[in-house]
């Protein structure tokens, strides 16, 4: 364990890359367990976070084309994970909501993450929320910095 602010830059980058890879592995495992693609799992989580979503919002969030999102929505709807309902603000469009089965998939995802984050937080004296919040803020700031 290093003192605050004394970690080597290469070690910091390596640790972050390890977290990104480990998270991707867990998402692969959880999506495979649910019988869906990783992007479908991410879409279900977004829909759960917002209560509903439009295909356009999913495309932006997932970085997919409208055609790819149409296929994703068709597959998740056919699997009984989401339902399409008319968009009250755009009669040409639809909004997506989770079904009870889709809610169960997201609930399992959240339970797995809750367990692992709670364990890591306890091991680090309750500082994980602050650390992750600071990291997210810094990442968003860097993503929005158009001068680099």
Coordinates of C-alpha atoms in Angstrom, one line a residue:
X1 CA 0.0 0.0 0.0
X2 CA 1.4 3.4 -0.9
X3 CA 0.8 6.7 0.9
X4 CA -1.7 9.1 -0.6
X5 CA -0.4 10.7 -3.8
X6 CA 2.7 8.6 -4.1
X7 CA 1.7 5.9 -6.6
X8 CA 3.6 5.7 -9.8
X9 CA 1.7 7.0 -12.8
X10 CA 2.2 3.6 -14.6
X11 CA 0.8 1.8 -11.6
X12 CA -2.3 4.0 -11.6
X13 CA -3.0 3.5 -15.2
X14 CA -2.4 -0.2 -14.9
X15 CA -4.8 -0.4 -12.0
X16 CA -7.5 1.5 -13.9
X17 CA -7.1 -0.7 -17.0
X18 CA -7.4 -3.8 -14.8
X19 CA -10.7 -2.4 -13.4
X20 CA -12.0 -1.8 -16.9
X21 CA -11.0 -5.3 -18.0
X22 CA -12.5 -6.9 -14.9
X23 CA -15.7 -5.0 -15.3
X24 CA -16.0 -6.0 -19.0
X25 CA -15.4 -9.7 -17.9
X26 CA -18.2 -9.5 -15.3
X27 CA -20.6 -7.8 -17.8
X28 CA -19.8 -10.6 -20.3
X29 CA -20.5 -13.3 -17.7
X30 CA -23.8 -11.6 -16.4
X31 CA -25.1 -11.1 -20.0
X32 CA -24.2 -14.7 -20.9
X33 CA -26.0 -15.9 -17.9
X34 CA -29.1 -13.9 -19.0
X35 CA -28.7 -15.2 -22.5
X36 CA -28.3 -11.7 -24.0
X37 CA -25.6 -9.6 -25.6
X38 CA -23.5 -7.3 -23.4
X39 CA -25.1 -4.3 -25.2
X40 CA -28.5 -5.6 -24.4
X41 CA -27.6 -5.8 -20.7
X42 CA -26.3 -2.2 -20.8
X43 CA -29.6 -1.2 -22.5
X44 CA -31.7 -2.9 -19.8
X45 CA -29.7 -1.1 -17.1
X46 CA -30.2 2.3 -18.8
X47 CA -33.9 1.7 -19.2
X48 CA -34.1 0.7 -15.5
X49 CA -32.1 3.8 -14.5
X50 CA -34.4 6.2 -16.4
X51 CA -37.7 4.3 -16.1
X52 CA -38.0 4.2 -19.9
X53 CA -35.9 5.0 -22.9
X54 CA -36.3 5.6 -26.6
X55 CA -34.3 3.7 -29.3
X56 CA -32.5 7.0 -30.1
X57 CA -31.4 7.4 -26.5
X58 CA -30.1 3.8 -26.5
X59 CA -28.2 4.4 -29.7
X60 CA -26.5 7.4 -28.2
X61 CA -25.7 5.7 -24.9
X62 CA -24.4 2.5 -26.5
X63 CA -22.7 4.2 -29.5
X64 CA -24.7 2.1 -32.0
X65 CA -26.4 2.8 -35.3
X66 CA -30.1 3.0 -35.5
X67 CA -30.1 -0.3 -37.4
X68 CA -28.1 -2.0 -34.7
X69 CA -30.4 -0.6 -32.0
X70 CA -33.5 -1.8 -33.9
X71 CA -32.0 -5.3 -34.0
X72 CA -31.2 -5.1 -30.2
X73 CA -34.7 -3.9 -29.4
X74 CA -36.2 -6.6 -31.6
X75 CA -34.2 -9.3 -29.8
X76 CA -34.8 -8.1 -26.3
X77 CA -38.5 -7.6 -27.0
X78 CA -38.7 -11.1 -28.5
X79 CA -37.0 -12.4 -25.3
X80 CA -39.7 -10.8 -23.2
X81 CA -37.2 -8.4 -21.5
X82 CA -38.6 -5.1 -22.8
X83 CA -41.9 -3.8 -24.2
X84 CA -42.5 -1.1 -26.8
X85 CA -45.2 1.4 -26.0
X86 CA -46.3 4.4 -28.0
X87 CA -44.4 7.5 -27.2
X88 CA -46.9 10.1 -26.0
X89 CA -44.6 12.9 -27.3
X90 CA -43.9 11.5 -30.7
X91 CA -46.6 9.5 -32.4
X92 CA -44.1 8.0 -34.8
X93 CA -41.9 6.7 -32.1
X94 CA -42.0 4.3 -29.2
X95 CA -40.6 4.1 -25.7
X96 CA -39.1 1.0 -24.2
X97 CA -39.9 -0.2 -20.7
X98 CA -38.7 -3.3 -18.8
X99 CA -40.9 -6.2 -18.4
X100 CA -40.9 -8.2 -15.2
X101 CA -38.4 -10.6 -16.7
X102 CA -36.1 -7.6 -17.8
X103 CA -36.4 -6.2 -14.3
X104 CA -35.3 -9.5 -12.9
X105 CA -32.2 -9.5 -15.1
X106 CA -31.3 -5.9 -14.0
X107 CA -32.0 -6.9 -10.3
X108 CA -29.5 -9.8 -10.6
X109 CA -26.9 -7.4 -12.2
X110 CA -27.4 -4.9 -9.4
X111 CA -27.2 -7.5 -6.7
X112 CA -23.9 -8.8 -8.0
X113 CA -22.4 -5.3 -8.2
X114 CA -23.8 -4.3 -4.7
X115 CA -22.1 -7.3 -3.2
X116 CA -18.7 -6.7 -4.7
X117 CA -18.8 -2.9 -4.1
X118 CA -19.9 -3.3 -0.5
X119 CA -17.1 -5.7 0.1
X120 CA -14.5 -3.5 -1.4
X121 CA -15.9 -0.4 0.4
X122 CA -15.7 -2.2 3.7
X123 CA -12.1 -3.2 3.0
X124 CA -11.2 0.4 2.4
X125 CA -12.9 2.0 5.4
X126 CA -15.9 3.4 3.5
X127 CA -14.0 5.6 1.1
X128 CA -15.1 3.9 -2.1
X129 CA -18.1 6.2 -2.9
X130 CA -15.9 9.3 -2.6
X131 CA -13.2 7.7 -4.7
X132 CA -15.5 6.5 -7.5
X133 CA -17.4 9.8 -7.5
X134 CA -14.1 11.8 -7.8
X135 CA -13.0 9.4 -10.6
X136 CA -16.2 9.7 -12.5
X137 CA -16.1 13.5 -12.2
X138 CA -12.6 13.6 -13.5
X139 CA -13.4 11.3 -16.4
X140 CA -16.4 13.4 -17.4
X141 CA -14.3 16.6 -17.2
X142 CA -11.7 15.1 -19.4
X143 CA -14.3 13.8 -21.9
X144 CA -15.7 17.3 -22.1
X145 CA -12.4 19.0 -22.5
X146 CA -12.3 19.8 -26.2
X147 CA -8.9 21.5 -26.2
X148 CA -6.9 18.3 -26.0

